[in-house]
Amino acid sequence: MNNSDYVIGTGFFVSKFGHVVTCAHNISMKRKTYVYYDTKIYKARIINTDKRADICVLKIKEDTVDYLLFSTTCRIGDRCHLYNSMEEYGTFSKQCGTIQNNGVVSRD
């Protein structure tokens, strides 16, 4: 096996039913896709891909995974993470901060 046989990337679970969000540039429709979780390797099915946003949703056959919870509300003092991908300009960024007031974020 050589480097062209596989791609390694990162992702995170967004539901207890085995849905994974990862970067679309890590996924190839021509190759089998696998997810490594809890010392096991699972074959993954591609649910949807958005190449412009560089996002892909995968699904594994495991229905009891630890997953990331998203908040539907935010309050002053809450931590937040902002991700940006402007592929046409070749810029990608991640910013962390704290919500100050009316949605204004102070950067760390």
Short mmCIF file of C-alpha atoms in Angstrom, two decimals:
data_model
loop_
_atom_site.label_atom_id
_atom_site.label_comp_id
_atom_site.label_asym_id
_atom_site.label_seq_id
_atom_site.Cartn_x
_atom_site.Cartn_y
_atom_site.Cartn_z
CA MET A 1 0.00 0.00 0.00
CA ASN A 2 1.35 3.44 -0.85
CA ASN A 3 0.24 7.00 -0.03
CA SER A 4 -2.08 7.18 -3.06
CA ASP A 5 -4.12 4.24 -1.70
CA TYR A 6 -5.58 6.14 1.26
CA VAL A 7 -6.28 9.54 2.75
CA ILE A 8 -6.32 10.26 6.48
CA GLY A 9 -8.42 13.08 7.92
CA THR A 10 -10.35 14.12 10.98
CA GLY A 11 -14.03 14.47 11.76
CA PHE A 12 -16.55 14.42 14.57
CA PHE A 13 -19.81 12.67 15.37
CA VAL A 14 -22.91 14.88 15.30
CA SER A 15 -25.53 12.29 16.27
CA LYS A 16 -25.70 9.21 18.44
CA PHE A 17 -26.71 7.29 15.30
CA GLY A 18 -23.23 7.41 13.77
CA HIS A 19 -23.32 10.53 11.57
CA VAL A 20 -19.85 12.03 11.08
CA VAL A 21 -18.92 15.47 9.71
CA THR A 22 -15.55 15.69 7.98
CA CYS A 23 -13.83 17.68 5.25
CA ALA A 24 -14.96 16.85 1.73
CA HIS A 25 -11.40 17.01 0.43
CA ASN A 26 -10.67 13.85 2.47
CA ILE A 27 -13.38 11.87 0.65
CA SER A 28 -13.16 10.17 -2.72
CA MET A 29 -16.27 8.69 -4.35
CA LYS A 30 -13.98 6.12 -6.01
CA ARG A 31 -12.57 4.71 -2.77
CA LYS A 32 -14.12 2.95 0.17
CA THR A 33 -14.47 5.18 3.22
CA TYR A 34 -13.78 4.11 6.79
CA VAL A 35 -14.08 5.71 10.22
CA TYR A 36 -11.83 4.80 13.14
CA TYR A 37 -13.73 5.07 16.43
CA ASP A 38 -13.20 3.53 19.87
CA THR A 39 -10.37 1.24 18.69
CA LYS A 40 -12.51 -0.16 15.83
CA ILE A 41 -12.66 0.54 12.11
CA TYR A 42 -16.13 0.98 10.58
CA LYS A 43 -17.05 1.08 6.91
CA ALA A 44 -18.78 4.42 6.27
CA ARG A 45 -21.46 5.43 3.79
CA ILE A 46 -21.32 8.89 2.23
CA ILE A 47 -24.58 10.69 3.00
CA ASN A 48 -23.87 14.03 1.31
CA THR A 49 -20.95 16.18 0.18
CA ASP A 50 -20.63 19.91 -0.45
CA LYS A 51 -17.30 20.51 -2.18
CA ARG A 52 -17.65 24.33 -2.10
CA ALA A 53 -18.10 24.33 1.69
CA ASP A 54 -15.60 21.44 2.00
CA ILE A 55 -18.05 19.47 4.18
CA CYS A 56 -19.04 15.82 4.00
CA VAL A 57 -21.47 13.81 6.14
CA LEU A 58 -20.75 10.11 6.62
CA LYS A 59 -22.74 7.40 8.43
CA ILE A 60 -21.47 4.29 10.18
CA LYS A 61 -23.51 1.35 11.44
CA GLU A 62 -23.08 2.15 15.11
CA ASP A 63 -25.89 3.69 17.10
CA THR A 64 -24.23 4.43 20.42
CA VAL A 65 -21.40 6.89 19.81
CA ASP A 66 -20.25 9.91 21.78
CA TYR A 67 -21.19 12.95 19.75
CA LEU A 68 -20.81 16.72 19.68
CA LEU A 69 -23.79 18.68 20.98
CA PHE A 70 -24.67 21.97 19.31
CA SER A 71 -26.37 24.72 21.27
CA THR A 72 -29.49 26.45 19.95
CA THR A 73 -28.89 29.45 22.21
CA CYS A 74 -25.92 31.54 23.20
CA ARG A 75 -25.37 33.87 26.12
CA ILE A 76 -22.85 36.55 27.03
CA GLY A 77 -19.70 34.83 28.26
CA ASP A 78 -20.23 31.66 26.20
CA ARG A 79 -17.25 30.37 24.22
CA CYS A 80 -17.64 30.10 20.46
CA HIS A 81 -15.67 28.80 17.49
CA LEU A 82 -15.96 30.32 14.04
CA TYR A 83 -14.82 28.47 10.93
CA ASN A 84 -14.47 30.02 7.51
CA SER A 85 -13.64 28.52 4.12
CA MET A 86 -13.36 30.81 1.11
CA GLU A 87 -12.08 28.28 -1.40
CA GLU A 88 -12.17 30.67 -4.34
CA TYR A 89 -9.66 32.89 -2.51
CA GLY A 90 -7.68 30.03 -0.99
CA THR A 91 -8.36 31.17 2.57
CA PHE A 92 -9.39 29.03 5.49
CA SER A 93 -9.57 30.17 9.08
CA LYS A 94 -10.65 29.20 12.57
CA GLN A 95 -11.25 31.73 15.31
CA CYS A 96 -12.09 31.20 18.97
CA GLY A 97 -13.60 33.75 21.28
CA THR A 98 -16.18 34.73 23.85
CA ILE A 99 -19.59 36.26 23.17
CA GLN A 100 -19.59 39.80 24.61
CA ASN A 101 -22.95 41.40 23.73
CA ASN A 102 -25.51 41.25 20.94
CA GLY A 103 -23.51 38.60 19.12
CA VAL A 104 -20.18 40.48 19.20
CA VAL A 105 -17.28 38.08 19.71
CA SER A 106 -14.00 39.00 21.37
CA ARG A 107 -11.15 36.91 20.00
CA ASP A 108 -8.83 34.96 22.24
#
